[in-house]
CSV table of N, CA and C in Angstrom, one decimal:
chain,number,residue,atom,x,y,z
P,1,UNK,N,83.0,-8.1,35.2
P,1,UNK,CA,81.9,-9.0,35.5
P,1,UNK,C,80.7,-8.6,34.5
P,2,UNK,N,80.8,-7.3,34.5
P,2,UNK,CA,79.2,-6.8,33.3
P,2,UNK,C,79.5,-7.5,32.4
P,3,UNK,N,80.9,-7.4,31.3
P,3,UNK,CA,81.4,-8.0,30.1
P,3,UNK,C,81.2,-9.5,29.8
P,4,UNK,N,80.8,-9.9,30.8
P,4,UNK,CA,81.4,-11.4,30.7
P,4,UNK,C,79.7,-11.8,30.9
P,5,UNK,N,78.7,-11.2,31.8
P,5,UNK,CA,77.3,-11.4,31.5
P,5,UNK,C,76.7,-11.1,30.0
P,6,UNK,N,76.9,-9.5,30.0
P,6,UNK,CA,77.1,-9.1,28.6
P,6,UNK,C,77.4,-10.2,27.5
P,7,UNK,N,78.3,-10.9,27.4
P,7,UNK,CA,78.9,-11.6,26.4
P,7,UNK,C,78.0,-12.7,26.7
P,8,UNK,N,77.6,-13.7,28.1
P,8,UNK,CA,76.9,-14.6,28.1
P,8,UNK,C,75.5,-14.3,27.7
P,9,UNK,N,74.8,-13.4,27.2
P,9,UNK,CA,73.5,-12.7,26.9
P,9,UNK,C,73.5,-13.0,25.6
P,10,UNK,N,74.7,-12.4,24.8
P,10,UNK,CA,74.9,-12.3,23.9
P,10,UNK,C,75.1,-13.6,23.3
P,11,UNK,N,75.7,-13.7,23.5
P,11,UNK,CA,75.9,-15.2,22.7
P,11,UNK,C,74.7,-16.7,23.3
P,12,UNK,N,74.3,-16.3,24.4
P,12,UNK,CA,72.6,-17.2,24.5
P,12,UNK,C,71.7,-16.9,23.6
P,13,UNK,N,71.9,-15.2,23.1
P,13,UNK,CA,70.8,-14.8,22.3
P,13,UNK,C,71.0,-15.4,20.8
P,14,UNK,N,72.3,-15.5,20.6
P,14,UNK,CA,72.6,-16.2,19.0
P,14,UNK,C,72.1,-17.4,19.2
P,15,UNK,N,72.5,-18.3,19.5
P,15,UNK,CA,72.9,-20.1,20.3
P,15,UNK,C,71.2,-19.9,20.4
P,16,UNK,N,70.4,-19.5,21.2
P,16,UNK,CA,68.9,-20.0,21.3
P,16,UNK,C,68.2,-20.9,19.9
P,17,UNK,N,68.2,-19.5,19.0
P,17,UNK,CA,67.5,-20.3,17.9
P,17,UNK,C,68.1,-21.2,17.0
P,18,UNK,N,69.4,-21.0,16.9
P,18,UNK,CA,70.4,-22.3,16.4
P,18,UNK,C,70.0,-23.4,17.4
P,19,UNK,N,69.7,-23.5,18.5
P,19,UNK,CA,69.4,-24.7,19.1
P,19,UNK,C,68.1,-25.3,18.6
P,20,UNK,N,67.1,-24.3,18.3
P,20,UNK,CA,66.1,-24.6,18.7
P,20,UNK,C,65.7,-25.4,17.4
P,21,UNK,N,66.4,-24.6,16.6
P,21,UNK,CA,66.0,-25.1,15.1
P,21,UNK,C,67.1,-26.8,15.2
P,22,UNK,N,68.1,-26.9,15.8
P,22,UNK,CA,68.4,-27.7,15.7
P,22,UNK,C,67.8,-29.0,16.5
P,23,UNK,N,67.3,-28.3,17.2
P,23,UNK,CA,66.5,-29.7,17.9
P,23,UNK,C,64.8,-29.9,17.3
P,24,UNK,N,64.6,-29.0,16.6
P,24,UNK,CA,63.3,-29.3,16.1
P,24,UNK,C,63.3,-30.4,15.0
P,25,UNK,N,62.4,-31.4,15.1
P,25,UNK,CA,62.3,-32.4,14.3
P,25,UNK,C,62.1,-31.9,13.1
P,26,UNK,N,62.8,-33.2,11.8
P,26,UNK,CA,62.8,-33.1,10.9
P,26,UNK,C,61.6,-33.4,9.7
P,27,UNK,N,61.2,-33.1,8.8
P,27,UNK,CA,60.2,-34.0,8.2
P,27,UNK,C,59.8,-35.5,7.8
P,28,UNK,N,61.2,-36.1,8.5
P,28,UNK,CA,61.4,-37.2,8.0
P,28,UNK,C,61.4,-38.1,9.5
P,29,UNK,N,61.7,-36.8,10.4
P,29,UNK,CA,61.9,-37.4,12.0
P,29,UNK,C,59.9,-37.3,12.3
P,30,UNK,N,59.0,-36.2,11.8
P,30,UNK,CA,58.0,-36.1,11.9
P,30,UNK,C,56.6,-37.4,11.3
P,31,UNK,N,57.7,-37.4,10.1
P,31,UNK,CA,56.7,-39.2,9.6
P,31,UNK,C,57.0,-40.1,10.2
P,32,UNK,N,58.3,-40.4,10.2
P,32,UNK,CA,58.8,-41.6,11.4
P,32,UNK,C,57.7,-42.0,12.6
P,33,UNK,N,57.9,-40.8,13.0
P,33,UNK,CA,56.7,-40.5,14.7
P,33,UNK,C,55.4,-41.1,14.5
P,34,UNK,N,54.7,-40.3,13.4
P,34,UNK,CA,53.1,-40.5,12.9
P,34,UNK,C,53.1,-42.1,12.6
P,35,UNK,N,54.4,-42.6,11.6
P,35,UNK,CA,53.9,-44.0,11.4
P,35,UNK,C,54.0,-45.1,12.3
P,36,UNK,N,55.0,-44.7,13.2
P,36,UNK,CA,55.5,-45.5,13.9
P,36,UNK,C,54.2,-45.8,14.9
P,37,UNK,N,53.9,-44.4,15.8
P,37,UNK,CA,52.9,-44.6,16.4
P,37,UNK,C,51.5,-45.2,15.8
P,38,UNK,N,51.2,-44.9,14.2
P,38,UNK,CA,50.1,-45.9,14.1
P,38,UNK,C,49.7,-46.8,14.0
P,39,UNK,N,51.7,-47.9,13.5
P,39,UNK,CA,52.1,-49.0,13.4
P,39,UNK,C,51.7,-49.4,14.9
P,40,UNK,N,51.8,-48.9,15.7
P,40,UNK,CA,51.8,-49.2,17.4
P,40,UNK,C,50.6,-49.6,17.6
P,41,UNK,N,49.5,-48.8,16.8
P,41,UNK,CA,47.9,-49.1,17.0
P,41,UNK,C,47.2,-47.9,17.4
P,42,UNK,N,48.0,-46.9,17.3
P,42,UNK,CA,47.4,-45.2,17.7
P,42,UNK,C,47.2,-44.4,17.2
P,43,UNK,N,45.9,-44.4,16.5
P,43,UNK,CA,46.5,-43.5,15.0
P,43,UNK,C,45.9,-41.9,15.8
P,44,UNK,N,45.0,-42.0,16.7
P,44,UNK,CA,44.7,-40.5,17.0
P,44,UNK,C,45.5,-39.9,17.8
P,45,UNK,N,46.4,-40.7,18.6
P,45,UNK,CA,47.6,-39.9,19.3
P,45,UNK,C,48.4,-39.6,18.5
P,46,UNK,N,48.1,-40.4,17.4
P,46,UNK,CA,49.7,-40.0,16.1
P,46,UNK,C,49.2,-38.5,15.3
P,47,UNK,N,48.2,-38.6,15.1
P,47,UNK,CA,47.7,-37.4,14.6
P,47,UNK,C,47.9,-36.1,15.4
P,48,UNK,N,47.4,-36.1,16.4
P,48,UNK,CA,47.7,-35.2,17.3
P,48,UNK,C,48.9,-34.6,17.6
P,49,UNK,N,50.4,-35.8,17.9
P,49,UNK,CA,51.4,-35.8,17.9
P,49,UNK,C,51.9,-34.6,16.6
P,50,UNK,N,51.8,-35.5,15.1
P,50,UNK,CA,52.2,-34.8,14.4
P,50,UNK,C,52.1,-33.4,14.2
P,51,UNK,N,50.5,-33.2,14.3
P,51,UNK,CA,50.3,-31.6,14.1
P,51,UNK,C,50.7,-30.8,15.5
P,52,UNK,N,51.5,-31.5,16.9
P,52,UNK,CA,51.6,-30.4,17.5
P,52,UNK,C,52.5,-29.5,17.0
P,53,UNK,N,53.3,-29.5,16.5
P,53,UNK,CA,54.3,-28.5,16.3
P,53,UNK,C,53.5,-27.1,15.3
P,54,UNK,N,52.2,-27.2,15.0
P,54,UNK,CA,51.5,-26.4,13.9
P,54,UNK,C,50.3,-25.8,15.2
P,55,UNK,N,50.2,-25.1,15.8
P,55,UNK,CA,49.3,-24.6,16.3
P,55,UNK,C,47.9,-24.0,15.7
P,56,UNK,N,47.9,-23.3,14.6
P,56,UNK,CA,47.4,-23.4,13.7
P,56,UNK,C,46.8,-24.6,13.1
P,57,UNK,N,46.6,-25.3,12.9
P,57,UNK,CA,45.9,-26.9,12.7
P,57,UNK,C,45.1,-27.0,14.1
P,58,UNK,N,46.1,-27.4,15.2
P,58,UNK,CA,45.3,-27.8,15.9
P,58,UNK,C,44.2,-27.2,16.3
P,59,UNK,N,44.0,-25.8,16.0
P,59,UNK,CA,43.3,-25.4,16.6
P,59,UNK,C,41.8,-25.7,15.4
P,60,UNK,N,42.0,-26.1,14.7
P,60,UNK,CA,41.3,-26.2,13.6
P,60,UNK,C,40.6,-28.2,13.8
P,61,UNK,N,40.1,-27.4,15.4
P,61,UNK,CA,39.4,-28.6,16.0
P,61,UNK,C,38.2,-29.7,15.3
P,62,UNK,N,37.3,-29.2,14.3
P,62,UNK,CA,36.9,-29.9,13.8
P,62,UNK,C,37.7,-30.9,12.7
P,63,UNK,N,38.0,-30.2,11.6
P,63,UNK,CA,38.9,-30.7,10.8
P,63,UNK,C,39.6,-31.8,11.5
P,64,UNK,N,40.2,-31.5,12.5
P,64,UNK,CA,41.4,-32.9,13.0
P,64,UNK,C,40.0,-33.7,13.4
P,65,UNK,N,38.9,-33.7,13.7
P,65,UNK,CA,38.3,-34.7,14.5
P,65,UNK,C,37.8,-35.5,12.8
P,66,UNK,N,37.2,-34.9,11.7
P,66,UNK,CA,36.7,-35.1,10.6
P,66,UNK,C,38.3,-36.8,10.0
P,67,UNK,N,39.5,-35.7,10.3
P,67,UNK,CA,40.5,-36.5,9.7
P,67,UNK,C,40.6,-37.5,10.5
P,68,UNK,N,40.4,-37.7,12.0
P,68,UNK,CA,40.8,-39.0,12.8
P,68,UNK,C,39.9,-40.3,12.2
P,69,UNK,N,38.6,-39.5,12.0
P,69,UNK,CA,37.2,-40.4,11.9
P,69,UNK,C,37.4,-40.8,10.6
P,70,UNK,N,38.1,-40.1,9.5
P,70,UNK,CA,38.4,-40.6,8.2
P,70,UNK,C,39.7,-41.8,7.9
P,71,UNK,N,40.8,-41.2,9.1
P,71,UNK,CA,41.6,-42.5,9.8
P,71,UNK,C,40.6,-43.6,10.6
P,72,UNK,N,40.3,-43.7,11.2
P,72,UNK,CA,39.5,-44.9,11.8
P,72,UNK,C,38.9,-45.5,10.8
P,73,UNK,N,37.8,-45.0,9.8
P,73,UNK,CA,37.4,-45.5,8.7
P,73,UNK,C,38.5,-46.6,8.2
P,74,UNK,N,39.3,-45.7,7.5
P,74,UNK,CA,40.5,-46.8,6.2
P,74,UNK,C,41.3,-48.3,7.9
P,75,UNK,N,41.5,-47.6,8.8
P,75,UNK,CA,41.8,-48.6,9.8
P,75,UNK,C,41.0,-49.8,9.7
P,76,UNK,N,39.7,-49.3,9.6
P,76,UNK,CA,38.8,-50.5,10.0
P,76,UNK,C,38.1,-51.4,8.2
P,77,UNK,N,38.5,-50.4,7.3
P,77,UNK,CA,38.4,-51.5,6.1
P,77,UNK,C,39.4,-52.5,6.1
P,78,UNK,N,40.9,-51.3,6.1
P,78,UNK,CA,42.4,-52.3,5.4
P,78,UNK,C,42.9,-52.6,6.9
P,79,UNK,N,42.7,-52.6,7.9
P,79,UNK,CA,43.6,-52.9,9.1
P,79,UNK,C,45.0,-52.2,9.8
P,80,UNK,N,45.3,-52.0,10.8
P,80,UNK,CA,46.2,-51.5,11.3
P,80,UNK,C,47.3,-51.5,10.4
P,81,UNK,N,48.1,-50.5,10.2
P,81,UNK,CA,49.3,-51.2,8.9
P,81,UNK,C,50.7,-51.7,9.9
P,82,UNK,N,50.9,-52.5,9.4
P,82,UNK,CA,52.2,-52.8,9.9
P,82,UNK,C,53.5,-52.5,9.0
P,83,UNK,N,53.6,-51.5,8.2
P,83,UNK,CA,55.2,-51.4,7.9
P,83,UNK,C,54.5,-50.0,6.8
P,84,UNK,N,55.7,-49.0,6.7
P,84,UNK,CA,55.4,-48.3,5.6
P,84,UNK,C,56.9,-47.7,5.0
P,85,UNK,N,57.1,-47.0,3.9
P,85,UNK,CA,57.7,-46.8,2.7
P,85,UNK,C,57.5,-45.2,2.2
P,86,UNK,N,58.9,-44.7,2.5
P,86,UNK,CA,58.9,-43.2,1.4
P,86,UNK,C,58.8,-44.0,-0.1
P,87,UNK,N,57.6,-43.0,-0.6
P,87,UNK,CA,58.1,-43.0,-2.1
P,87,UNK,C,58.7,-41.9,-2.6
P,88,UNK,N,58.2,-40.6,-2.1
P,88,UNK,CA,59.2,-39.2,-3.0
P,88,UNK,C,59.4,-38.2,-1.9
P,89,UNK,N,59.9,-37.1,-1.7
P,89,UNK,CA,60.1,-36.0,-1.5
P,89,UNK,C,60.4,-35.0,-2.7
P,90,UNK,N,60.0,-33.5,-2.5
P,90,UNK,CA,59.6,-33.7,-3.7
P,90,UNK,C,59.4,-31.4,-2.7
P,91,UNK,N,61.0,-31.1,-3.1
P,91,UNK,CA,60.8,-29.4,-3.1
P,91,UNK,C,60.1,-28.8,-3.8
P,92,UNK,N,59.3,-28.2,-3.5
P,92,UNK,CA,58.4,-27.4,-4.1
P,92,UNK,C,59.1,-26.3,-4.1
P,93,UNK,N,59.2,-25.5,-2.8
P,93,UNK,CA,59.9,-24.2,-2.8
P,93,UNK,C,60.8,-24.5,-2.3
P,94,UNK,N,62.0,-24.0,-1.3
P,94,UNK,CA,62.5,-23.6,-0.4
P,94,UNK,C,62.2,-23.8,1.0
P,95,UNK,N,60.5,-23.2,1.0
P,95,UNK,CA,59.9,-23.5,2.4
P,95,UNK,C,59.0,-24.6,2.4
P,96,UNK,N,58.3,-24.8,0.8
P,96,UNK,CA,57.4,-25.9,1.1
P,96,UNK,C,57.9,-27.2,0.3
P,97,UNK,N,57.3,-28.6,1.3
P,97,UNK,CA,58.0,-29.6,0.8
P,97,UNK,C,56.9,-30.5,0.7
P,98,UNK,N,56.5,-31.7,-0.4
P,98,UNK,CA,55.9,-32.7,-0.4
P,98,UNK,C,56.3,-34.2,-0.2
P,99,UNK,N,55.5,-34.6,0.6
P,99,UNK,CA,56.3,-35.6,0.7
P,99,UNK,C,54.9,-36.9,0.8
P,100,UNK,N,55.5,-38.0,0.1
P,100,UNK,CA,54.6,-39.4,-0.3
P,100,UNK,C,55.0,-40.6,0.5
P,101,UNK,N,54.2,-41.3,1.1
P,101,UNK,CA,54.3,-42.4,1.7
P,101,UNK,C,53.0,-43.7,1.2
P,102,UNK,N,53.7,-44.6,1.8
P,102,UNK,CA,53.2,-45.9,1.6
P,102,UNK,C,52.8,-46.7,3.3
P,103,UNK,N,51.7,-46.6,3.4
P,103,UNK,CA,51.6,-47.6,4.2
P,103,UNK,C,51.2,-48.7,3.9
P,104,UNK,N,51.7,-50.2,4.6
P,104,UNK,CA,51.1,-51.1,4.2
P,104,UNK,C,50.5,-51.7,5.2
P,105,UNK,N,48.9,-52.6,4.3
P,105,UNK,CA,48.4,-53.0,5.2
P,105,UNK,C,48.0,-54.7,4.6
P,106,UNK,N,46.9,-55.6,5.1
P,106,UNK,CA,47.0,-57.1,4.8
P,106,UNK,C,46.7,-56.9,3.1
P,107,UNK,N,46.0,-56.5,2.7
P,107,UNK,CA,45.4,-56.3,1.3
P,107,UNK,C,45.5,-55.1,0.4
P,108,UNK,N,45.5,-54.3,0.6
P,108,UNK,CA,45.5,-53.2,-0.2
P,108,UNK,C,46.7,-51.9,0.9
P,109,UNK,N,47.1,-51.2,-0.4
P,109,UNK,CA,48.0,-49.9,0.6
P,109,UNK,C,47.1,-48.7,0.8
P,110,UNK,N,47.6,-47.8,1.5
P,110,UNK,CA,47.0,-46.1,1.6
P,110,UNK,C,47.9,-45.3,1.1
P,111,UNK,N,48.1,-44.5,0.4
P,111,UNK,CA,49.4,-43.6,0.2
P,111,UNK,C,49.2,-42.0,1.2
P,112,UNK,N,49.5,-41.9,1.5
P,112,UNK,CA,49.7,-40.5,2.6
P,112,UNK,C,50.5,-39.5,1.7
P,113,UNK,N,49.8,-38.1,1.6
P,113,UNK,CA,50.7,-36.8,0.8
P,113,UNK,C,50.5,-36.0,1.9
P,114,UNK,N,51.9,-35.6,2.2
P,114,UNK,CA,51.9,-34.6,3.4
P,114,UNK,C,52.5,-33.2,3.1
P,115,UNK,N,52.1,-32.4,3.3
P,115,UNK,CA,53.0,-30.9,3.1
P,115,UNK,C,53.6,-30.4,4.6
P,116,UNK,N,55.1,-29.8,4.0
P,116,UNK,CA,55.7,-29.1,5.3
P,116,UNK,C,56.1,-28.2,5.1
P,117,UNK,N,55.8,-27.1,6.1
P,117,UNK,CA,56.3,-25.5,5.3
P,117,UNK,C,57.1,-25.2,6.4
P,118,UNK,N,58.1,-24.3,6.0
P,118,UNK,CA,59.0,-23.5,7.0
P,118,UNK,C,59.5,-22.5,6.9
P,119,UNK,N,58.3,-21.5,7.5
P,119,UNK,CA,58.5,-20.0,7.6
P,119,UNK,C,59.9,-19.5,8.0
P,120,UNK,N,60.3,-20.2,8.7
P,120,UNK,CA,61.6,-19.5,9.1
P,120,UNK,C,62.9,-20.3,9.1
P,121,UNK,N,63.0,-21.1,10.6
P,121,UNK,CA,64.2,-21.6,10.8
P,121,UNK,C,63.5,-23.0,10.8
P,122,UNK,N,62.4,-23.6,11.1
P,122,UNK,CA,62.2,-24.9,11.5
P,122,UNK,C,60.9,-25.5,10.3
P,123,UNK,N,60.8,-26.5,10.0
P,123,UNK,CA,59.3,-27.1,9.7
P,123,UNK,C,58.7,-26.9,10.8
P,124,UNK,N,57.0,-26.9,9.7
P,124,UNK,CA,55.7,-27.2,10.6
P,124,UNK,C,55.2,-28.1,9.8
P,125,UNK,N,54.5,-29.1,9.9
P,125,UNK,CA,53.3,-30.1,9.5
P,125,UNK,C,52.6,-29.1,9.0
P,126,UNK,N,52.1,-29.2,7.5
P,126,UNK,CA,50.8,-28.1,7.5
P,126,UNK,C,49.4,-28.8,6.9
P,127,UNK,N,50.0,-30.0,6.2
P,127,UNK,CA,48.8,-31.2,5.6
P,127,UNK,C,48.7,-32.1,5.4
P,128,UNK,N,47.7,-33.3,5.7
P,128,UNK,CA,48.0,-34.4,5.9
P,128,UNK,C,46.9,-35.3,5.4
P,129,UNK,N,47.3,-35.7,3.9
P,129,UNK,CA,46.2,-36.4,2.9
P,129,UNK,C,46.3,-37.8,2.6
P,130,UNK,N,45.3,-38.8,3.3
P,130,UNK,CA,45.5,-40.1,2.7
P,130,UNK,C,44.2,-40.7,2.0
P,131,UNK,N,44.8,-41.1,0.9
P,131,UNK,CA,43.9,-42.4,-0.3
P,131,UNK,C,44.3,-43.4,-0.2
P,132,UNK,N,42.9,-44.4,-1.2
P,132,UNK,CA,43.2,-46.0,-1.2
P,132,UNK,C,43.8,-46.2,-2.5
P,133,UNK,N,44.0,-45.0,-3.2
P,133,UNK,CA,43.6,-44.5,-4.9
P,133,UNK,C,45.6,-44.0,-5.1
P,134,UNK,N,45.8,-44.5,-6.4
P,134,UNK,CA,47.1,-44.2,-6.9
P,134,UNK,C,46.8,-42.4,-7.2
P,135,UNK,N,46.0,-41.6,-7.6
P,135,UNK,CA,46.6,-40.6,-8.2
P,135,UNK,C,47.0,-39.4,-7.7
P,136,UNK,N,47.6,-39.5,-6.4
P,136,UNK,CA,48.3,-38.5,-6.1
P,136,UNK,C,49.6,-38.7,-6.1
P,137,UNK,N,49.8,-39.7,-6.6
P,137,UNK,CA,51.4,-40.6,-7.0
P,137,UNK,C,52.0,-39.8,-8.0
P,138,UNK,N,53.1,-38.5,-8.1
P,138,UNK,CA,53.3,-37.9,-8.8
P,138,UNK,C,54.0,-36.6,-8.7
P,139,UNK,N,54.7,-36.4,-9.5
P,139,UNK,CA,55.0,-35.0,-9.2
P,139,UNK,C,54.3,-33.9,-9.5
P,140,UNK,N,53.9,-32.5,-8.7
P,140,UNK,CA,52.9,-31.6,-8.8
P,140,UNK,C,53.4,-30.4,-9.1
P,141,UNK,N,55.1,-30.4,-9.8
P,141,UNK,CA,55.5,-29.2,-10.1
P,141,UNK,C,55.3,-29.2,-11.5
């Protein structure tokens, strides 16, 4: 009976972070979320959403409130967007990844540059930059 707990310990202890990492969203499951939800009309729950998995950010309470009010802004020039578009992905290292989007909106686009790092087994969200402006269209290696 010890052997067989023993072994069930053991093998939870392996299996944990293989799950965990396996269930942890991707960077691609993480844009989805953000756009989807802003597509929806929510861009501050989307924000919030995205950076939970980064504890670090959130706590970096002003900043997120600076970035929602700079979201609300482009909302209220170009309008809610209804549809958006990968343009790149784009490895930097190993752990850090860039990635470019397109939102669209009635008149003009926004492009979104986001960074994702992954110390270990999983991504975290670590940046999250949008213009009305082409020049972050590019590769930065």
């Amino acid at each position: 009976m010890r052997r067989l707990i023993a072994g069930l310990m053991l093998l939870t202890a392996f299996c944990t972070p293989v799950a965990l990492a396996a269930s942890a969203p991707s960077p691609d499951e993480m844009a989805d979320a953000l756009f989807g939800k802003m597509i929806k009309g929510d861009s501050g729950q989307a924000v919030d959403e995205f950076f939970s998995a980064n504890p670090l950010v959130l706590q970096k309470a002003q900043q997120m409130q600076l970035l929602k009010g700079q979201l609300g802004t482009v909302m209220q020039i170009y309008g809610k967007p209804f549809a958006y578009e990968k343009i790149s992905t784009e490895d930097i290292t190993p752990s850090l990844q860039r990635r470019l989007y397109l939102t669209k909106h009635e008149y003009h686009p926004v492009v979104w540059e986001m960074y994702f790092y992954k110390p270990k087994d999983r991504w975290l969200p670590d940046q999250l930059l949008f213009v009305d402006q082409y020049q972050v269209l590019g590769p930065k290696k």
